[in-house]
Amino acid sequence: MTVPHISRADRRRATEARILDSARELFAERGFDRTTIRAVAAVAGVDPALVMQYFRSKRELFTQAVQVSPALPADTDGDALVDQLIATLGLNLGGLPDGMLAMMRSMLTDPAAADHARTTLDRQIGSIGAALPEVEDPELRAALVITTMVGVTIGHQLLGLEALRDAPADRIATLLRPAFKALTEPPH
Amino acid sequence: MTVPHISRADRRRATEARILDSARELFAERGFDRTTIRAVAAVAGVDPALVMQYFRSKRELFTQAVQVSPALPADTDGDALVDQLIATLGLNLGGLPDGMLAMMRSMLTDPAAADHARTTLDRQIGSIGAALPEVEDPELRAALVITTMVGVTIGHQLLGLEALRDAPADRIATLLRPAFKALTEPPH
DNA sequence: CCATTCACTCAACGAATGTTGACCCAATGA
DNA sequence: TCATTGGGTCAACATTCGTTGAGTGAATGG
């Protein structure tokens, strides 16, 4: 029986994807420093040197692995915005993509990851802040909403806090909704 | 002129404290992995081997360096609790001790630090949850309050997000107060 | 004054890691 | 069929790190 025959170009793409997936997985589990080129290669079933041929350095491998488009909120405002934030958080708690988990896990210890995270979060804050035109300090409020989501996500996905681990995502979202409303509303 | 004369025991305590301070500082800045025994020794003005004599391993040095009693909320309830949480957060934003910064910075990448953080946060969550007797899911609500504080602290102290960096701590606390109230109150 | 203690340094080991260059062999295409 | 391309491996280098054991010299105390 002959092998189904895979073209050279297809093989290349396949192994490149396998390496990238392994990298994302390990970066998400252990962060940048503790993830080894050798470990990535082992999971991908490949020689460590090959990883270096495909991506030129560990740093670039990380950059490519975490390259995911963060779901920016569409520009709505008022209650719809809060609903959208809550929906996003619900999705996050359901299962964040490995790329984003890798970013979050590394952002406190790897300066490059910190820069990336800072930029991404600042952009999201600006976007949300622009959708809160009728309150004081819209950007500050937006920042508090975003950092709250970050904190809850960390506690749930990366730390596995008892009280959050087994709570259903929609229950968390429900409880958080009035808090977000309070953050985005002018004092009454 | 003679040197003021320092007893052997005093010298020992002094250098031990110097090492511990340097360690705390570096652990807080760079986290566990990126902090080197050699770097700690250099900052302390001491040979790396001496660090190993005083503390038996890098791990134990870290453990000793981050040993700080987290300010547990006294058992009050209702509005007083929220006030106390807000006050605590205000203090945190003012200047968190290096030991706690070191813990937070390392908890996403170092399993031991993660365990410590998880335990500490779970304890605080239990304590706050016990002070919320008249609502549904008190522990879940407490967890959301705590993770919110963690997220805001990370965004402010460890990431340095634009919108949070230059915001006065009491302004942040003021904005966060209604959110905490919403999280700890039964639906009306 | 002298033997002892002890804070401290020096030099090195062994392991792990990112990275590199030479090499192998099957697919490719003329 | 045969030269060539290129995916993939092997072995090694250079560096860094935690950790160790021997050694030094000044403070200690009898």
Short mmCIF file of C-alpha atoms (C1' of nucleotides) in Angstrom, two decimals:
data_model
loop_
_atom_site.label_atom_id
_atom_site.label_comp_id
_atom_site.label_asym_id
_atom_site.label_seq_id
_atom_site.Cartn_x
_atom_site.Cartn_y
_atom_site.Cartn_z
CA MET A 1 0.00 0.00 0.00
CA THR A 2 1.38 3.36 -0.99
CA VAL A 3 1.25 6.49 1.10
CA PRO A 4 -1.47 8.93 -0.09
CA HIS A 5 1.31 11.22 -1.34
CA ILE A 6 1.60 14.66 0.15
CA SER A 7 3.24 17.43 -1.82
CA ARG A 8 6.37 19.04 -0.49
CA ALA A 9 4.65 22.40 0.00
CA ASP A 10 1.78 20.77 1.86
CA ARG A 11 4.12 18.91 4.15
CA ARG A 12 5.89 22.14 4.92
CA ARG A 13 2.68 23.94 5.79
CA ALA A 14 1.52 21.00 7.87
CA THR A 15 4.63 20.77 10.05
CA GLU A 16 4.80 24.54 10.37
CA ALA A 17 1.23 24.52 11.68
CA ARG A 18 2.02 21.61 14.00
CA ILE A 19 4.96 23.52 15.47
CA LEU A 20 2.89 26.66 15.84
CA ASP A 21 0.10 24.77 17.61
CA SER A 22 2.50 23.06 19.99
CA ALA A 23 4.12 26.40 20.75
CA ARG A 24 0.81 28.10 21.44
CA GLU A 25 -0.21 25.28 23.74
CA LEU A 26 3.00 25.30 25.74
CA PHE A 27 3.27 29.09 25.88
CA ALA A 28 -0.30 29.17 27.20
CA GLU A 29 0.47 26.53 29.85
CA ARG A 30 3.87 27.68 31.07
CA GLY A 31 4.52 31.14 29.71
CA PHE A 32 7.45 32.37 27.63
CA ASP A 33 10.41 31.68 29.91
CA ARG A 34 9.47 28.18 30.97
CA THR A 35 8.62 27.06 27.46
CA THR A 36 11.57 25.44 25.75
CA ILE A 37 12.27 25.21 22.05
CA ARG A 38 13.14 21.60 22.75
CA ALA A 39 9.79 20.98 24.42
CA VAL A 40 7.90 22.59 21.54
CA ALA A 41 9.84 20.44 19.09
CA ALA A 42 9.15 17.30 21.12
CA VAL A 43 5.39 17.94 21.20
CA ALA A 44 5.42 18.68 17.47
CA GLY A 45 7.44 15.51 16.86
CA VAL A 46 10.28 17.38 15.25
CA ASP A 47 13.93 18.25 15.76
CA PRO A 48 14.61 21.45 17.76
CA ALA A 49 16.76 22.77 14.94
CA LEU A 50 13.80 22.67 12.59
CA VAL A 51 11.88 25.05 14.81
CA MET A 52 14.70 27.53 14.37
CA GLN A 53 14.62 27.13 10.59
CA TYR A 54 10.92 27.88 10.38
CA PHE A 55 10.85 30.72 12.90
CA ARG A 56 14.15 32.47 13.32
CA SER A 57 14.19 32.72 17.09
CA LYS A 58 12.19 31.75 20.17
CA ARG A 59 11.01 35.33 20.39
CA GLU A 60 9.63 35.30 16.85
CA LEU A 61 8.01 31.93 17.43
CA PHE A 62 6.22 33.45 20.41
CA THR A 63 5.18 36.49 18.41
CA GLN A 64 3.73 34.35 15.65
CA ALA A 65 2.07 31.97 18.11
CA VAL A 66 0.16 34.65 20.00
CA GLN A 67 -0.82 36.50 16.83
CA VAL A 68 -4.59 36.54 17.21
CA SER A 69 -6.99 39.34 16.49
CA PRO A 70 -8.49 40.43 19.80
CA ALA A 71 -12.22 40.81 19.40
CA LEU A 72 -12.63 44.55 19.52
CA PRO A 73 -16.09 45.70 20.52
CA ALA A 74 -18.05 47.18 17.68
CA ASP A 75 -18.89 50.81 18.27
CA THR A 76 -22.20 50.75 20.03
CA ASP A 77 -22.95 52.69 23.16
CA GLY A 78 -24.97 52.72 26.34
CA ASP A 79 -26.64 49.50 27.47
CA ALA A 80 -25.73 47.70 24.27
CA LEU A 81 -22.07 48.25 25.10
CA VAL A 82 -22.42 46.70 28.54
CA ASP A 83 -24.29 43.78 27.01
CA GLN A 84 -21.50 43.30 24.53
CA LEU A 85 -18.83 43.43 27.21
CA ILE A 86 -20.71 40.88 29.26
CA ALA A 87 -21.10 38.66 26.22
CA THR A 88 -17.39 38.91 25.50
CA LEU A 89 -16.54 38.05 29.07
CA GLY A 90 -18.87 35.06 28.89
CA LEU A 91 -17.01 33.82 25.84
CA ASN A 92 -13.66 34.42 27.53
CA LEU A 93 -14.68 32.37 30.51
CA GLY A 94 -15.95 29.65 28.22
CA GLY A 95 -12.64 29.06 26.56
CA LEU A 96 -10.08 31.69 25.70
CA PRO A 97 -7.91 30.87 22.68
CA ASP A 98 -4.45 29.57 23.59
CA GLY A 99 -2.83 32.55 21.94
CA MET A 100 -4.50 34.95 24.29
CA LEU A 101 -3.86 32.74 27.30
CA ALA A 102 -0.19 32.72 26.35
CA MET A 103 -0.15 36.51 26.19
CA MET A 104 -1.85 36.90 29.55
CA ARG A 105 0.33 34.33 31.24
CA SER A 106 3.53 35.94 30.01
CA MET A 107 2.65 39.61 30.31
CA LEU A 108 3.73 39.99 33.94
CA THR A 109 7.23 38.54 33.48
CA ASP A 110 8.18 39.08 29.86
CA PRO A 111 8.70 42.74 28.91
CA ALA A 112 7.88 42.17 25.24
CA ALA A 113 4.63 40.43 26.15
CA ALA A 114 3.93 43.24 28.60
CA ASP A 115 4.33 45.81 25.83
CA HIS A 116 2.03 43.89 23.54
CA ALA A 117 -0.58 43.48 26.28
CA ARG A 118 -0.34 47.11 27.30
CA THR A 119 -0.83 48.29 23.73
CA THR A 120 -3.75 45.94 23.12
CA LEU A 121 -5.48 46.85 26.35
CA ASP A 122 -4.88 50.57 25.87
CA ARG A 123 -6.47 50.32 22.45
CA GLN A 124 -9.51 48.51 23.83
CA ILE A 125 -9.79 51.04 26.63
CA GLY A 126 -9.74 53.87 24.12
CA SER A 127 -12.38 52.17 22.05
CA ILE A 128 -14.69 51.61 25.00
CA GLY A 129 -13.99 55.02 26.45
CA ALA A 130 -15.05 56.62 23.18
CA ALA A 131 -18.38 54.85 23.53
CA LEU A 132 -19.02 56.50 26.92
CA PRO A 133 -19.40 60.12 25.90
CA GLU A 134 -21.78 61.37 28.56
CA VAL A 135 -19.85 60.54 31.73
CA GLU A 136 -16.85 61.96 33.51
CA ASP A 137 -13.49 60.22 32.98
CA PRO A 138 -14.69 57.88 30.26
CA GLU A 139 -11.23 56.41 29.68
CA LEU A 140 -10.67 55.75 33.35
CA ARG A 141 -14.03 54.01 33.60
CA ALA A 142 -13.23 51.98 30.50
CA ALA A 143 -9.89 51.01 32.02
CA LEU A 144 -11.62 49.80 35.18
CA VAL A 145 -14.04 47.71 33.14
CA ILE A 146 -11.23 46.16 31.11
CA THR A 147 -8.98 45.46 34.09
CA THR A 148 -11.94 43.91 35.87
CA MET A 149 -12.39 41.54 32.96
CA VAL A 150 -8.68 40.79 33.03
CA GLY A 151 -8.77 40.09 36.75
CA VAL A 152 -11.78 37.81 36.56
CA THR A 153 -10.30 35.97 33.60
CA ILE A 154 -6.99 35.49 35.42
CA GLY A 155 -8.75 34.22 38.52
CA HIS A 156 -10.85 31.86 36.46
CA GLN A 157 -8.58 30.61 33.68
CA LEU A 158 -5.04 31.01 34.95
CA LEU A 159 -5.30 30.67 38.73
CA GLY A 160 -8.36 28.46 38.97
CA LEU A 161 -9.79 30.04 42.11
CA GLU A 162 -12.18 27.69 43.90
CA ALA A 163 -15.18 29.98 43.88
CA LEU A 164 -14.82 30.72 40.18
CA ARG A 165 -13.73 27.32 38.87
CA ASP A 166 -17.10 25.63 39.08
CA ALA A 167 -19.34 28.68 38.69
CA PRO A 168 -21.22 28.68 35.37
CA ALA A 169 -19.99 31.39 33.04
CA ASP A 170 -23.40 32.95 32.58
CA ARG A 171 -23.89 33.21 36.32
CA ILE A 172 -20.65 35.16 36.55
CA ALA A 173 -21.77 37.35 33.67
CA THR A 174 -25.13 37.97 35.35
CA LEU A 175 -23.49 39.04 38.60
CA LEU A 176 -21.00 41.26 36.82
CA ARG A 177 -23.59 43.11 34.74
CA PRO A 178 -24.79 45.55 37.41
CA ALA A 179 -21.19 46.24 38.33
CA PHE A 180 -20.35 47.19 34.75
CA LYS A 181 -23.46 49.31 34.54
CA ALA A 182 -22.42 51.10 37.70
CA LEU A 183 -18.97 51.71 36.24
CA THR A 184 -20.25 53.10 32.98
CA GLU A 185 -23.12 55.18 34.32
CA PRO A 186 -22.99 58.74 35.60
CA PRO A 187 -23.72 59.07 39.35
CA HIS A 188 -27.45 59.43 39.86
CA MET B 1 39.54 57.19 64.06
CA THR B 2 38.29 53.73 64.82
CA VAL B 3 35.36 52.05 63.15
CA PRO B 4 32.21 52.18 65.36
CA HIS B 5 32.58 48.40 65.83
CA ILE B 6 29.74 46.18 64.82
CA SER B 7 29.29 42.85 66.51
CA ARG B 8 29.45 39.68 64.45
CA ALA B 9 25.79 38.89 65.09
CA ASP B 10 24.75 42.38 64.07
CA ARG B 11 26.76 42.20 60.86
CA ARG B 12 25.11 38.89 60.06
CA ARG B 13 21.63 40.26 60.58
CA ALA B 14 22.47 43.35 58.56
CA THR B 15 23.73 41.49 55.47
CA GLU B 16 20.91 38.97 55.72
CA ALA B 17 18.44 41.86 55.65
CA ARG B 18 20.32 43.46 52.76
CA ILE B 19 20.12 40.26 50.75
CA LEU B 20 16.44 39.85 51.55
CA ASP B 21 15.68 43.41 50.52
CA SER B 22 17.57 43.06 47.25
CA ALA B 23 15.76 39.80 46.56
CA ARG B 24 12.35 41.31 47.24
CA GLU B 25 13.13 44.23 44.99
CA LEU B 26 14.31 42.11 42.07
CA PHE B 27 11.58 39.49 42.45
CA ALA B 28 9.04 42.31 42.38
CA GLU B 29 10.61 43.83 39.27
CA ARG B 30 11.34 40.72 37.20
CA GLY B 31 9.53 37.79 38.80
CA PHE B 32 10.99 34.50 39.99
CA ASP B 33 12.49 33.07 36.81
CA ARG B 34 14.22 36.19 35.57
CA THR B 35 15.69 37.01 38.96
CA THR B 36 19.16 35.59 39.35
CA ILE B 37 20.93 34.66 42.54
CA ARG B 38 23.91 36.41 41.03
CA ALA B 39 21.89 39.59 40.46
CA VAL B 40 20.55 39.54 44.01
CA ALA B 41 24.08 39.10 45.32
CA ALA B 42 25.36 41.93 43.15
CA VAL B 43 22.71 44.36 44.39
CA ALA B 44 23.38 43.30 47.97
CA GLY B 45 27.12 43.74 47.38
CA VAL B 46 27.89 40.16 48.29
CA ASP B 47 29.18 36.93 46.77
CA PRO B 48 26.51 34.69 45.21
CA ALA B 49 27.65 31.78 47.37
CA LEU B 50 26.78 33.74 50.49
CA VAL B 51 23.18 33.98 49.39
CA MET B 52 23.09 30.19 49.30
CA GLN B 53 24.56 29.96 52.78
CA TYR B 54 21.93 32.22 54.28
CA PHE B 55 18.96 30.83 52.40
CA ARG B 56 19.41 27.27 51.24
CA SER B 57 18.02 27.66 47.72
CA LYS B 58 16.60 30.22 45.36
CA ARG B 59 13.17 28.84 46.09
CA GLU B 60 13.54 29.37 49.83
CA LEU B 61 14.93 32.85 49.27
CA PHE B 62 11.80 33.64 47.30
CA THR B 63 9.56 32.16 49.99
CA GLN B 64 11.22 34.24 52.70
CA ALA B 65 11.26 37.37 50.55
CA VAL B 66 7.53 37.35 49.84
CA GLN B 67 6.59 36.43 53.39
CA VAL B 68 4.23 39.26 54.24
CA SER B 69 0.98 39.12 56.10
CA PRO B 70 -1.76 40.07 53.68
CA ALA B 71 -4.08 42.55 55.31
CA LEU B 72 -7.16 40.44 55.91
CA PRO B 73 -10.35 42.44 56.26
CA ALA B 74 -11.68 42.52 59.77
CA ASP B 75 -15.08 40.92 60.05
CA THR B 76 -17.52 43.71 59.45
CA ASP B 77 -20.42 43.50 57.06
CA GLY B 78 -22.62 45.47 54.70
CA ASP B 79 -21.53 48.97 53.74
CA ALA B 80 -18.64 48.96 56.17
CA LEU B 81 -17.19 45.99 54.28
CA VAL B 82 -17.33 47.78 50.96
CA ASP B 83 -15.74 50.82 52.54
CA GLN B 84 -12.98 48.67 53.88
CA LEU B 85 -12.37 47.01 50.52
CA ILE B 86 -12.21 50.37 48.84
CA ALA B 87 -9.80 51.63 51.46
CA THR B 88 -7.61 48.56 50.99
CA LEU B 89 -7.59 49.05 47.24
CA GLY B 90 -6.65 52.68 47.70
CA LEU B 91 -3.68 51.61 49.78
CA ASN B 92 -2.73 48.99 47.20
CA LEU B 93 -2.73 51.54 44.42
CA GLY B 94 -0.69 53.90 46.55
CA GLY B 95 2.19 51.52 46.97
CA LEU B 96 1.98 47.79 47.34
CA PRO B 97 4.83 46.24 49.34
CA ASP B 98 7.50 44.62 47.15
CA GLY B 99 6.75 41.23 48.64
CA MET B 100 3.21 41.29 47.35
CA LEU B 101 4.27 42.69 43.99
CA ALA B 102 6.71 39.80 43.70
CA MET B 103 3.95 37.31 44.42
CA MET B 104 1.59 38.85 41.89
CA ARG B 105 4.23 39.11 39.21
CA SER B 106 5.27 35.50 39.57
CA MET B 107 1.91 33.83 40.14
CA LEU B 108 1.10 33.34 36.46
CA THR B 109 4.32 31.56 35.55
CA ASP B 110 5.66 29.96 38.73
CA PRO B 111 3.52 27.06 40.00
CA ALA B 112 4.65 27.51 43.61
CA ALA B 113 3.78 31.19 43.53
CA ALA B 114 0.47 30.28 41.90
CA ASP B 115 -0.32 27.90 44.76
CA HIS B 116 0.51 30.53 47.33
CA ALA B 117 -1.56 33.17 45.55
CA ARG B 118 -4.48 30.78 45.08
CA THR B 119 -4.50 29.87 48.75
CA THR B 120 -4.23 33.47 49.90
CA LEU B 121 -6.96 34.68 47.56
CA ASP B 122 -9.24 31.74 48.40
CA ARG B 123 -8.87 32.60 52.06
CA GLN B 124 -9.72 36.25 51.47
CA ILE B 125 -12.67 35.24 49.33
CA GLY B 126 -13.96 32.98 52.08
CA SER B 127 -13.55 35.76 54.62
CA ILE B 128 -15.41 38.30 52.53
CA GLY B 129 -18.02 35.78 51.45
CA ALA B 130 -18.79 35.05 55.11
CA ALA B 131 -19.52 38.75 55.59
CA LEU B 132 -22.20 38.67 52.87
CA PRO B 133 -24.81 36.44 54.50
CA GLU B 134 -27.98 37.83 52.97
CA VAL B 135 -27.25 37.42 49.27
CA GLU B 136 -27.13 34.53 46.85
CA ASP B 137 -23.74 33.05 46.00
CA PRO B 138 -21.79 35.07 48.57
CA GLU B 139 -18.50 33.34 47.76
CA LEU B 140 -18.87 33.89 44.05
CA ARG B 141 -19.59 37.56 44.64
CA ALA B 142 -16.62 37.80 46.96
CA ALA B 143 -14.46 36.15 44.32
CA LEU B 144 -15.54 38.71 41.75
CA VAL B 145 -14.74 41.56 44.12
CA ILE B 146 -11.30 40.14 44.85
CA THR B 147 -10.43 39.38 41.24
CA THR B 148 -11.54 42.86 40.30
CA MET B 149 -9.09 44.28 42.81
CA VAL B 150 -6.40 41.99 41.44
CA GLY B 151 -7.12 43.07 37.88
CA VAL B 152 -7.09 46.78 38.68
CA THR B 153 -3.90 46.39 40.70
CA ILE B 154 -2.22 44.50 37.85
CA GLY B 155 -3.29 47.11 35.32
CA HIS B 156 -2.06 49.90 37.57
CA GLN B 157 1.07 48.56 39.25
CA LEU B 158 2.42 45.85 36.97
CA LEU B 159 1.33 46.85 33.47
CA GLY B 160 1.11 50.61 33.90
CA LEU B 161 -1.89 51.13 31.67
CA GLU B 162 -2.10 54.70 30.41
CA ALA B 163 -5.55 55.49 31.74
CA LEU B 164 -4.71 54.16 35.20
CA ARG B 165 -1.12 55.34 35.55
CA ASP B 166 -1.85 58.98 36.17
CA ALA B 167 -5.31 58.64 37.72
CA PRO B 168 -5.34 59.55 41.44
CA ALA B 169 -5.89 56.51 43.64
CA ASP B 170 -8.88 58.01 45.41
CA ARG B 171 -10.59 58.79 42.09
CA ILE B 172 -10.24 55.12 41.14
CA ALA B 173 -11.60 54.11 44.52
CA THR B 174 -14.55 56.48 44.13
CA LEU B 175 -15.45 55.06 40.72
CA LEU B 176 -15.11 51.50 41.93
CA ARG B 177 -17.31 51.93 44.99
CA PRO B 178 -20.70 51.67 43.27
CA ALA B 179 -19.43 48.64 41.34
CA PHE B 180 -18.51 46.88 44.57
CA LYS B 181 -21.82 47.81 46.09
CA ALA B 182 -23.59 46.34 43.07
CA LEU B 183 -21.58 43.14 43.40
CA THR B 184 -22.30 42.71 47.10
CA GLU B 185 -25.96 43.71 47.09
CA PRO B 186 -28.97 41.51 46.39
CA PRO B 187 -30.83 42.39 43.18
CA HIS B 188 -33.44 45.04 43.91
"C1'" DC C 1 48.26 35.63 73.05
"C1'" DC C 2 46.49 31.85 70.79
"C1'" DA C 3 43.18 28.57 69.18
"C1'" DT C 4 38.67 28.66 67.38
"C1'" DT C 5 34.68 30.27 65.27
"C1'" DC C 6 32.47 32.13 61.41
"C1'" DA C 7 31.19 35.65 57.87
"C1'" DC C 8 32.66 35.77 53.43
"C1'" DT C 9 35.07 34.83 48.88
"C1'" DC C 10 36.97 32.04 44.95
"C1'" DA C 11 36.80 28.79 41.53
"C1'" DA C 12 34.58 25.38 39.59
"C1'" DC C 13 30.98 21.76 38.30
"C1'" DG C 14 26.95 20.01 35.97
"C1'" DA C 15 22.82 20.80 33.82
"C1'" DA C 16 19.87 23.27 30.65
"C1'" DT C 17 19.03 26.36 26.89
"C1'" DG C 18 19.05 29.10 22.46
"C1'" DT C 19 21.30 28.77 18.41
"C1'" DT C 20 24.28 27.13 14.48
"C1'" DG C 21 26.52 24.52 10.65
"C1'" DA C 22 27.34 20.26 8.45
"C1'" DC C 23 25.09 16.54 6.78
"C1'" DC C 24 21.31 13.00 4.93
"C1'" DC C 25 17.89 11.50 1.90
"C1'" DA C 26 13.48 11.54 -0.42
"C1'" DA C 27 10.77 14.39 -3.59
"C1'" DT C 28 11.21 17.18 -7.81
"C1'" DG C 29 11.72 18.22 -12.54
"C1'" DA C 30 14.18 18.23 -16.85
"C1'" DT D 1 17.83 8.65 -15.27
"C1'" DC D 2 20.27 12.07 -12.98
"C1'" DA D 3 21.35 16.42 -10.95
"C1'" DT D 4 19.15 19.45 -7.72
"C1'" DT D 5 16.21 21.31 -4.36
"C1'" DG D 6 14.79 21.39 0.27
"C1'" DG D 7 12.56 19.22 4.47
"C1'" DG D 8 14.55 17.28 8.25
"C1'" DT D 9 18.19 15.44 11.61
"C1'" DC D 10 22.63 15.24 14.34
"C1'" DA D 11 26.10 16.93 16.97
"C1'" DA D 12 28.09 20.52 18.94
"C1'" DC D 13 29.11 25.40 20.76
"C1'" DA D 14 28.69 29.22 23.91
"C1'" DT D 15 26.34 30.99 27.63
"C1'" DT D 16 23.90 31.20 31.82
"C1'" DC D 17 22.32 29.48 35.96
"C1'" DG D 18 21.85 27.16 40.60
"C1'" DT D 19 24.70 25.08 43.57
"C1'" DT D 20 28.94 23.31 46.05
"C1'" DG D 21 33.40 22.69 48.54
"C1'" DA D 22 37.65 24.44 49.78
"C1'" DG D 23 39.86 28.21 51.50
"C1'" DT D 24 40.87 33.13 53.92
"C1'" DG D 25 41.15 36.38 57.32
"C1'" DA D 26 39.26 38.95 60.94
"C1'" DA D 27 36.46 38.87 65.16
"C1'" DT D 28 35.82 36.13 69.42
"C1'" DG D 29 36.72 34.42 73.88
"C1'" DG D 30 39.39 32.05 77.12
#
